[in-house]
Amino acid sequence: MEQELIPNLFRTEYQKIVSVLCGLFGIHHIEIAEDIVSDTFLAASETWAIKGIPENPTAWLYTVAKNKTKNYFKRNDVFEKKIVTEIKYNAPLNNPEIDIDLSEQNIADSQLAMIFTVCNPCNSNEAQIALALNLLCGFGISEIADAFLSNKEVIYKRINRAKEKLKEENIPIQNPSISQIKDRIDTVLKTIYLLYSEGYYSTSQNTTLRKDLCAEAMRLTYLLIQNETTNLPTVNALMALMCFHSSRFEARTSENGEIILYEDQDEALWNQELIDRGAYFLSKSSQGNTLSKYHIEAGIAFWHTQKKDTIEKWKHILELYNNLIILEYSPIVALNRTYALSKATSKKEAIVEAEKLQLTDNHFYFSLLGNLYTDIDNKKAYQHFETALGLAKTISDKNVISKNMMELSSKIKN
């Protein structure tokens, strides 16, 4: 149990404590905050292995983090003499009763401040997102490299440069102003969206669905919703999107972890409570004149929670994909639109559109062609699935493709 608990706590609590300590130390000493929190988790791993897991593991972590911070103040003369003016603290450093505020409210305030500090326009969008995933969400370098389709060395350098730039600009860690929210909210939401996407379809670990990452993304979004100044239509739209997708989690994978395609899902396993919550946030997102990609994707996800598989349903989905492609084109959006076209009109019409895309390095592209050609030209469908199998990276994807090939083999023989 300890082997699972500590990584889970690291994912949920690391960034909370780091945010509070960063607010305490200031932007120039992020590494000190990270070191103290890392030492806290190392102490947990060593102590719990010997003495067992405490009754309240989170409270244990908070207490140890507070004590390590106080000890740092006491033993580091340089820190006391040269850096004390940067610390937002009124109490004297030699006071043994100094309290590091890890209350729920201060954690929320500190995280909100850190989100907008990290997502500062002095860094490029890519650097902001990489740093946020690392510092605010507890992502490892490998996970971020996978999310960016990059390598670990590039991401490591990008994160370090982003930290140095924040220090050079002497960016204060404080709750954002209205103008700062307006300037940075797109990057903040993109970061959270990437986090959720990595959980929804994980390529960094040998699993398709990582609910812990999705839950963390939803928690950060709800943090924005709970704050009056960041409770914006786009934020509610993103929350609606995540609720709709999360409602189908239990139906998306089998007991042995294999992915279950949408048309094969057991609708009885869909979570109606999450669907209802998604509808609530989608309604909230309609206030004002803003139309973001999150609004459109939330609309698409909503229609996927409607259980009747009708042409009318797919026409709605197709129309939304048409709007999404105009607003923000991506290869995956184009592929998904083509699938919706096949359901709303015909496979033959969809094949014409799909073959225009020429996404020859994408296994989803060949899987889609395999699906579209099935029962039209099964030999050609098999060839496409064969190509997809060679390009697929995860075991789950390979298993789905192999299953399709087996079914096609029996059709070809007959």
Short mmCIF file of C-alpha atoms in Angstrom, two decimals:
data_model
loop_
_atom_site.label_atom_id
_atom_site.label_comp_id
_atom_site.label_asym_id
_atom_site.label_seq_id
_atom_site.Cartn_x
_atom_site.Cartn_y
_atom_site.Cartn_z
CA MET A 1 0.00 0.00 0.00
CA GLU A 2 2.88 2.37 0.84
CA GLN A 3 4.29 1.94 -2.69
CA GLU A 4 1.03 3.29 -4.14
CA LEU A 5 0.26 5.88 -1.43
CA ILE A 6 3.44 7.97 -1.62
CA PRO A 7 3.29 8.52 -5.42
CA ASN A 8 -0.40 9.43 -5.11
CA LEU A 9 0.30 11.87 -2.28
CA PHE A 10 3.23 13.28 -4.24
CA ARG A 11 0.87 13.95 -7.14
CA THR A 12 -1.79 15.64 -4.98
CA GLU A 13 0.19 17.32 -2.18
CA TYR A 14 3.64 18.16 -3.60
CA GLN A 15 2.49 21.16 -5.60
CA LYS A 16 0.28 22.43 -2.76
CA ILE A 17 3.18 22.64 -0.32
CA VAL A 18 5.54 23.98 -2.99
CA SER A 19 3.06 26.76 -3.84
CA VAL A 20 2.82 27.88 -0.21
CA LEU A 21 6.60 27.80 0.31
CA CYS A 22 7.27 29.58 -2.99
CA GLY A 23 4.94 32.35 -1.85
CA LEU A 24 6.92 32.47 1.37
CA PHE A 25 10.43 32.43 -0.15
CA GLY A 26 9.79 34.45 -3.32
CA ILE A 27 10.50 33.70 -6.96
CA HIS A 28 14.29 33.69 -6.58
CA HIS A 29 14.23 30.69 -4.27
CA ILE A 30 11.88 28.23 -5.93
CA GLU A 31 14.55 25.54 -5.68
CA ILE A 32 14.66 25.90 -1.89
CA ALA A 33 10.92 25.25 -1.70
CA GLU A 34 11.24 22.25 -4.03
CA ASP A 35 14.17 20.83 -2.04
CA ILE A 36 12.30 21.10 1.27
CA VAL A 37 9.23 19.38 -0.15
CA SER A 38 11.32 16.68 -1.85
CA ASP A 39 13.11 16.05 1.46
CA THR A 40 9.71 15.79 3.13
CA PHE A 41 8.60 13.02 0.77
CA LEU A 42 11.95 11.27 1.11
CA ALA A 43 11.50 11.31 4.89
CA ALA A 44 8.01 9.87 4.46
CA SER A 45 9.32 7.05 2.30
CA GLU A 46 12.05 6.16 4.79
CA THR A 47 10.02 6.61 7.99
CA TRP A 48 6.83 4.90 6.83
CA ALA A 49 8.82 1.90 5.59
CA ILE A 50 10.04 1.37 9.17
CA LYS A 51 7.19 2.63 11.36
CA GLY A 52 4.25 2.11 9.04
CA ILE A 53 1.86 4.60 7.48
CA PRO A 54 0.56 7.24 9.94
CA GLU A 55 -3.14 7.63 10.66
CA ASN A 56 -3.28 10.89 8.68
CA PRO A 57 -0.51 10.80 6.02
CA THR A 58 -1.32 14.26 4.62
CA ALA A 59 -1.17 15.91 8.05
CA TRP A 60 2.15 14.11 8.66
CA LEU A 61 3.57 15.57 5.44
CA TYR A 62 2.39 19.07 6.34
CA THR A 63 3.90 18.89 9.82
CA VAL A 64 7.25 17.64 8.54
CA ALA A 65 7.31 20.28 5.77
CA LYS A 66 6.64 23.01 8.36
CA ASN A 67 9.39 21.73 10.64
CA LYS A 68 11.91 21.45 7.81
CA THR A 69 11.10 25.01 6.76
CA LYS A 70 11.58 26.33 10.31
CA ASN A 71 14.84 24.41 10.61
CA TYR A 72 16.03 25.92 7.38
CA PHE A 73 15.36 29.40 8.74
CA LYS A 74 17.28 28.67 11.92
CA ARG A 75 20.40 27.08 10.44
CA ASN A 76 20.88 29.22 7.35
CA ASP A 77 22.50 32.49 8.43
CA VAL A 78 22.85 33.73 4.85
CA PHE A 79 19.18 33.15 4.27
CA GLU A 80 18.29 35.03 7.45
CA LYS A 81 20.54 38.03 6.74
CA LYS A 82 20.16 38.50 2.98
CA ILE A 83 16.84 37.01 1.97
CA VAL A 84 14.53 37.70 4.90
CA THR A 85 13.27 40.92 3.27
CA GLU A 86 11.86 38.89 0.36
CA ILE A 87 9.84 36.62 2.62
CA LYS A 88 6.23 37.63 3.13
CA TYR A 89 6.37 37.03 6.84
CA ASN A 90 5.80 39.34 9.78
CA ALA A 91 7.03 37.12 12.58
CA PRO A 92 10.77 37.15 13.54
CA LEU A 93 12.79 34.22 12.20
CA ASN A 94 14.10 33.30 15.66
CA ASN A 95 10.56 32.67 16.90
CA PRO A 96 10.22 28.90 17.35
CA GLU A 97 6.43 29.20 17.04
CA ILE A 98 6.53 30.45 13.43
CA ASP A 99 3.66 28.83 11.58
CA ILE A 100 3.74 28.05 7.86
CA ASP A 101 0.11 28.40 6.80
CA LEU A 102 -0.96 25.16 5.13
CA SER A 103 -4.66 25.77 5.65
CA GLU A 104 -7.01 24.86 2.83
CA GLN A 105 -7.71 28.51 2.02
CA ASN A 106 -4.05 29.57 1.94
CA ILE A 107 -3.16 26.56 -0.20
CA ALA A 108 -5.90 27.57 -2.66
CA ASP A 109 -4.73 31.21 -2.69
CA SER A 110 -1.09 30.20 -3.06
CA GLN A 111 -1.82 27.82 -5.93
CA LEU A 112 -3.85 30.45 -7.75
CA ALA A 113 -0.98 32.92 -7.36
CA MET A 114 1.52 30.31 -8.57
CA ILE A 115 -0.57 29.37 -11.60
CA PHE A 116 -0.53 32.93 -12.88
CA THR A 117 3.09 33.53 -11.85
CA VAL A 118 4.32 30.50 -13.76
CA CYS A 119 2.13 31.35 -16.77
CA ASN A 120 3.83 34.72 -17.26
CA PRO A 121 4.27 36.12 -20.80
CA CYS A 122 7.97 36.79 -20.16
CA ASN A 123 8.39 33.12 -21.13
CA SER A 124 7.20 31.43 -24.33
CA ASN A 125 3.95 29.47 -24.21
CA GLU A 126 5.88 26.19 -24.42
CA ALA A 127 8.11 27.19 -21.49
CA GLN A 128 5.13 28.33 -19.40
CA ILE A 129 3.30 25.07 -19.93
CA ALA A 130 6.35 22.89 -19.24
CA LEU A 131 7.12 24.75 -15.99
CA ALA A 132 3.49 24.65 -14.88
CA LEU A 133 3.21 20.92 -15.52
CA ASN A 134 6.39 20.37 -13.51
CA LEU A 135 5.92 22.82 -10.66
CA LEU A 136 2.13 22.95 -10.25
CA CYS A 137 1.13 19.46 -11.29
CA GLY A 138 4.06 17.31 -10.20
CA PHE A 139 4.83 16.06 -13.73
CA GLY A 140 8.18 14.39 -14.23
CA ILE A 141 10.51 15.40 -17.06
CA SER A 142 9.69 12.22 -19.02
CA GLU A 143 5.95 12.82 -18.81
CA ILE A 144 6.32 16.40 -20.03
CA ALA A 145 8.60 15.26 -22.87
CA ASP A 146 5.91 12.81 -23.97
CA ALA A 147 3.21 15.49 -23.78
CA PHE A 148 5.32 17.78 -25.99
CA LEU A 149 6.55 14.94 -28.24
CA SER A 150 10.06 16.06 -27.29
CA ASN A 151 13.05 14.61 -25.44
CA LYS A 152 13.99 14.87 -21.77
CA GLU A 153 17.09 17.03 -22.27
CA VAL A 154 15.12 19.68 -24.18
CA ILE A 155 12.39 19.78 -21.51
CA TYR A 156 14.92 19.94 -18.65
CA LYS A 157 16.63 22.94 -20.24
CA ARG A 158 13.30 24.58 -21.06
CA ILE A 159 12.12 24.35 -17.45
CA ASN A 160 15.39 25.71 -16.04
CA ARG A 161 15.43 28.60 -18.52
CA ALA A 162 11.81 29.41 -17.62
CA LYS A 163 12.71 29.59 -13.92
CA GLU A 164 15.71 31.80 -14.62
CA LYS A 165 13.61 34.15 -16.73
CA LEU A 166 11.07 34.58 -13.92
CA LYS A 167 13.94 35.42 -11.58
CA GLU A 168 15.49 37.90 -14.02
CA GLU A 169 12.15 39.68 -14.37
CA ASN A 170 11.69 39.53 -10.57
CA ILE A 171 8.09 38.36 -11.01
CA PRO A 172 6.17 38.66 -7.72
CA ILE A 173 4.15 35.67 -6.54
CA GLN A 174 0.76 37.21 -5.87
CA ASN A 175 -2.88 36.85 -6.81
CA PRO A 176 -3.37 38.07 -10.39
CA SER A 177 -4.99 41.36 -11.36
CA ILE A 178 -7.88 41.48 -13.84
CA SER A 179 -5.50 42.45 -16.67
CA GLN A 180 -3.08 39.63 -15.78
CA ILE A 181 -5.93 37.13 -15.81
CA LYS A 182 -6.99 38.34 -19.25
CA ASP A 183 -3.43 38.06 -20.60
CA ARG A 184 -2.58 34.65 -19.14
CA ILE A 185 -5.82 32.67 -18.85
CA ASP A 186 -5.35 31.00 -22.26
CA THR A 187 -1.99 29.54 -21.24
CA VAL A 188 -3.34 28.50 -17.84
CA LEU A 189 -6.23 26.63 -19.47
CA LYS A 190 -3.97 25.08 -22.10
CA THR A 191 -1.75 23.73 -19.34
CA ILE A 192 -4.68 22.18 -17.50
CA TYR A 193 -6.07 20.84 -20.78
CA LEU A 194 -2.71 19.15 -21.53
CA LEU A 195 -2.70 17.65 -18.05
CA TYR A 196 -6.17 16.20 -18.52
CA SER A 197 -5.32 14.96 -22.02
CA GLU A 198 -2.27 13.11 -20.72
CA GLY A 199 -4.49 11.38 -18.18
CA TYR A 200 -7.30 10.68 -20.65
CA TYR A 201 -4.97 9.08 -23.17
CA SER A 202 -1.62 8.38 -21.54
CA THR A 203 1.42 7.57 -23.67
CA SER A 204 4.05 8.17 -20.99
CA GLN A 205 3.18 5.03 -19.05
CA ASN A 206 2.03 1.62 -20.20
CA THR A 207 -1.61 2.42 -19.56
CA THR A 208 -4.32 4.19 -21.51
CA LEU A 209 -6.21 5.95 -18.72
CA ARG A 210 -4.65 7.67 -15.70
CA LYS A 211 -7.49 8.91 -13.55
CA ASP A 212 -5.15 10.61 -11.07
CA LEU A 213 -4.00 13.09 -13.70
CA CYS A 214 -7.55 13.76 -14.85
CA ALA A 215 -8.66 14.35 -11.27
CA GLU A 216 -5.77 16.79 -10.74
CA ALA A 217 -6.73 18.74 -13.86
CA MET A 218 -10.34 18.95 -12.67
CA ARG A 219 -9.19 20.09 -9.23
CA LEU A 220 -7.11 22.93 -10.69
CA THR A 221 -10.01 23.99 -12.92
CA TYR A 222 -12.38 23.99 -9.98
CA LEU A 223 -9.84 26.13 -8.11
CA LEU A 224 -10.25 28.73 -10.86
CA ILE A 225 -14.05 28.42 -10.77
CA GLN A 226 -14.15 28.96 -7.00
CA ASN A 227 -12.32 32.29 -7.36
CA GLU A 228 -14.63 35.10 -8.47
CA THR A 229 -12.06 36.77 -10.73
CA THR A 230 -11.18 33.57 -12.61
CA ASN A 231 -14.68 32.09 -12.81
CA LEU A 232 -14.89 32.78 -16.56
CA PRO A 233 -17.00 31.18 -19.34
CA THR A 234 -13.95 29.44 -20.86
CA VAL A 235 -13.03 27.96 -17.47
CA ASN A 236 -16.55 26.57 -17.05
CA ALA A 237 -16.45 25.21 -20.60
CA LEU A 238 -13.22 23.33 -19.85
CA MET A 239 -14.74 21.93 -16.67
CA ALA A 240 -17.83 20.80 -18.62
CA LEU A 241 -15.62 19.08 -21.18
CA MET A 242 -13.73 17.18 -18.46
CA CYS A 243 -16.92 16.16 -16.67
CA PHE A 244 -18.42 14.72 -19.86
CA HIS A 245 -15.26 12.79 -20.72
CA SER A 246 -14.81 11.56 -17.15
CA SER A 247 -18.40 10.30 -17.06
CA ARG A 248 -17.41 7.48 -19.44
CA PHE A 249 -14.22 6.40 -17.66
CA GLU A 250 -15.58 3.13 -16.30
CA ALA A 251 -16.80 2.11 -19.76
CA ARG A 252 -13.59 3.06 -21.60
CA THR A 253 -11.36 0.24 -20.38
CA SER A 254 -11.86 -3.46 -19.72
CA GLU A 255 -10.91 -5.29 -16.51
CA ASN A 256 -7.45 -6.06 -17.93
CA GLY A 257 -6.92 -2.42 -18.93
CA GLU A 258 -7.62 -2.70 -22.65
CA ILE A 259 -9.34 0.23 -24.33
CA ILE A 260 -12.99 -0.18 -25.30
CA LEU A 261 -14.02 1.81 -28.37
CA TYR A 262 -16.95 4.21 -28.09
CA GLU A 263 -19.39 2.09 -30.09
CA ASP A 264 -18.64 -0.95 -27.88
CA GLN A 265 -18.98 0.78 -24.50
CA ASP A 266 -21.53 -0.37 -21.93
CA GLU A 267 -23.72 2.71 -21.53
CA ALA A 268 -24.93 1.46 -18.15
CA LEU A 269 -21.45 2.25 -16.80
CA TRP A 270 -21.65 5.92 -17.77
CA ASN A 271 -21.76 8.19 -14.71
CA GLN A 272 -24.99 10.21 -14.87
CA GLU A 273 -23.96 12.45 -11.98
CA LEU A 274 -20.88 13.62 -13.88
CA ILE A 275 -22.98 14.10 -17.03
CA ASP A 276 -25.34 16.31 -15.05
CA ARG A 277 -22.43 18.29 -13.60
CA GLY A 278 -21.04 18.73 -17.08
CA ALA A 279 -24.39 20.07 -18.26
CA TYR A 280 -24.39 22.53 -15.35
CA PHE A 281 -20.92 23.90 -16.19
CA LEU A 282 -21.76 23.98 -19.91
CA SER A 283 -24.77 26.13 -19.09
CA LYS A 284 -22.59 28.43 -16.96
CA SER A 285 -20.10 28.71 -19.83
CA SER A 286 -22.76 30.12 -22.15
CA GLN A 287 -22.87 33.42 -20.25
CA GLY A 288 -21.28 36.23 -22.26
CA ASN A 289 -20.12 36.33 -25.89
CA THR A 290 -17.05 34.07 -25.65
CA LEU A 291 -16.77 31.00 -27.89
CA SER A 292 -13.60 28.99 -27.29
CA LYS A 293 -12.45 25.60 -28.47
CA TYR A 294 -13.39 24.34 -25.00
CA HIS A 295 -17.02 25.34 -25.62
CA ILE A 296 -17.10 23.41 -28.88
CA GLU A 297 -15.27 20.36 -27.51
CA ALA A 298 -17.60 20.35 -24.50
CA GLY A 299 -20.55 20.33 -26.93
CA ILE A 300 -19.04 17.37 -28.79
CA ALA A 301 -18.41 15.54 -25.51
CA PHE A 302 -21.99 16.26 -24.43
CA TRP A 303 -23.41 14.59 -27.54
CA HIS A 304 -21.20 11.58 -26.86
CA THR A 305 -23.01 11.15 -23.53
CA GLN A 306 -26.38 10.90 -25.31
CA LYS A 307 -27.05 7.18 -25.47
CA LYS A 308 -29.21 6.96 -28.61
CA ASP A 309 -26.96 6.40 -31.63
CA THR A 310 -28.93 8.35 -34.24
CA ILE A 311 -27.96 10.11 -37.47
CA GLU A 312 -29.30 13.33 -35.91
CA LYS A 313 -26.85 12.98 -33.01
CA TRP A 314 -23.89 12.55 -35.38
CA LYS A 315 -25.02 15.49 -37.50
CA HIS A 316 -24.80 17.67 -34.39
CA ILE A 317 -21.32 16.29 -33.66
CA LEU A 318 -20.21 16.81 -37.27
CA GLU A 319 -21.40 20.43 -37.25
CA LEU A 320 -19.44 21.08 -34.06
CA TYR A 321 -16.30 19.52 -35.57
CA ASN A 322 -16.74 21.76 -38.64
CA ASN A 323 -16.75 24.78 -36.31
CA LEU A 324 -13.77 23.48 -34.34
CA ILE A 325 -11.66 22.98 -37.47
CA ILE A 326 -12.33 26.59 -38.46
CA LEU A 327 -11.50 27.86 -34.97
CA GLU A 328 -8.42 25.71 -34.29
CA TYR A 329 -7.30 23.06 -36.78
CA SER A 330 -5.37 19.99 -35.65
CA PRO A 331 -4.82 16.56 -37.27
CA ILE A 332 -6.69 14.79 -34.47
CA VAL A 333 -9.69 17.12 -34.88
CA ALA A 334 -9.65 16.40 -38.62
CA LEU A 335 -9.58 12.64 -37.98
CA ASN A 336 -12.41 12.82 -35.47
CA ARG A 337 -14.45 14.96 -37.86
CA THR A 338 -14.00 12.32 -40.57
CA TYR A 339 -15.28 9.60 -38.26
CA ALA A 340 -18.32 11.76 -37.40
CA LEU A 341 -18.86 12.28 -41.15
CA SER A 342 -18.97 8.51 -41.67
CA LYS A 343 -21.66 8.21 -39.00
CA ALA A 344 -23.69 11.21 -40.19
CA THR A 345 -23.53 10.44 -43.94
CA SER A 346 -21.64 7.40 -45.22
CA LYS A 347 -18.31 5.58 -45.02
CA LYS A 348 -17.64 6.18 -48.71
CA GLU A 349 -17.94 9.94 -48.32
CA ALA A 350 -15.72 9.81 -45.23
CA ILE A 351 -13.04 7.79 -47.07
CA VAL A 352 -12.68 10.55 -49.67
CA GLU A 353 -12.19 13.15 -46.91
CA ALA A 354 -9.89 10.91 -44.85
CA GLU A 355 -7.51 10.16 -47.71
CA LYS A 356 -7.02 13.89 -48.30
CA LEU A 357 -5.42 14.19 -44.85
CA GLN A 358 -2.36 12.03 -45.63
CA LEU A 359 -1.34 11.70 -41.98
CA THR A 360 1.05 8.88 -42.84
CA ASP A 361 2.98 8.95 -39.54
CA ASN A 362 -0.14 8.65 -37.37
CA HIS A 363 -1.50 5.24 -36.37
CA PHE A 364 -4.92 6.75 -35.65
CA TYR A 365 -5.11 7.76 -39.31
CA PHE A 366 -4.57 4.22 -40.57
CA SER A 367 -6.87 2.80 -37.88
CA LEU A 368 -9.60 5.14 -39.11
CA LEU A 369 -9.03 4.08 -42.72
CA GLY A 370 -9.17 0.46 -41.61
CA ASN A 371 -12.48 1.15 -39.89
CA LEU A 372 -13.90 3.00 -42.90
CA TYR A 373 -12.87 0.36 -45.44
CA THR A 374 -14.26 -2.51 -43.33
CA ASP A 375 -17.14 -4.19 -45.23
CA ILE A 376 -16.32 -2.04 -48.29
CA ASP A 377 -12.88 -3.48 -49.14
CA ASN A 378 -11.80 -5.78 -46.33
CA LYS A 379 -8.37 -6.55 -47.83
CA LYS A 380 -7.60 -2.84 -48.03
CA ALA A 381 -8.96 -2.38 -44.50
CA TYR A 382 -6.60 -5.13 -43.27
CA GLN A 383 -3.61 -3.44 -44.92
CA HIS A 384 -4.44 -0.16 -43.19
CA PHE A 385 -4.76 -1.87 -39.81
CA GLU A 386 -1.42 -3.58 -40.47
CA THR A 387 0.23 -0.20 -41.06
CA ALA A 388 -1.46 1.19 -37.93
CA LEU A 389 -0.10 -1.71 -35.89
CA GLY A 390 3.44 -0.87 -36.98
CA LEU A 391 3.02 2.77 -35.93
CA ALA A 392 1.16 2.25 -32.63
CA LYS A 393 3.16 2.86 -29.44
CA THR A 394 1.02 1.60 -26.56
CA ILE A 395 0.16 -2.03 -25.87
CA SER A 396 -3.51 -1.09 -25.52
CA ASP A 397 -3.62 0.47 -28.99
CA LYS A 398 -1.81 -2.53 -30.47
CA ASN A 399 -4.33 -4.88 -28.85
CA VAL A 400 -7.31 -2.99 -30.30
CA ILE A 401 -5.76 -2.99 -33.78
CA SER A 402 -4.86 -6.69 -33.54
CA LYS A 403 -8.43 -7.52 -32.56
CA ASN A 404 -9.74 -5.67 -35.63
CA MET A 405 -7.28 -7.57 -37.83
CA MET A 406 -8.41 -10.91 -36.44
CA GLU A 407 -12.06 -10.09 -37.12
CA LEU A 408 -11.21 -8.99 -40.64
CA SER A 409 -9.18 -12.17 -41.28
CA SER A 410 -12.25 -14.31 -40.66
CA LYS A 411 -14.32 -12.11 -43.00
CA ILE A 412 -11.69 -12.30 -45.76
CA LYS A 413 -11.49 -16.10 -45.47
CA ASN A 414 -15.26 -16.44 -45.68
#
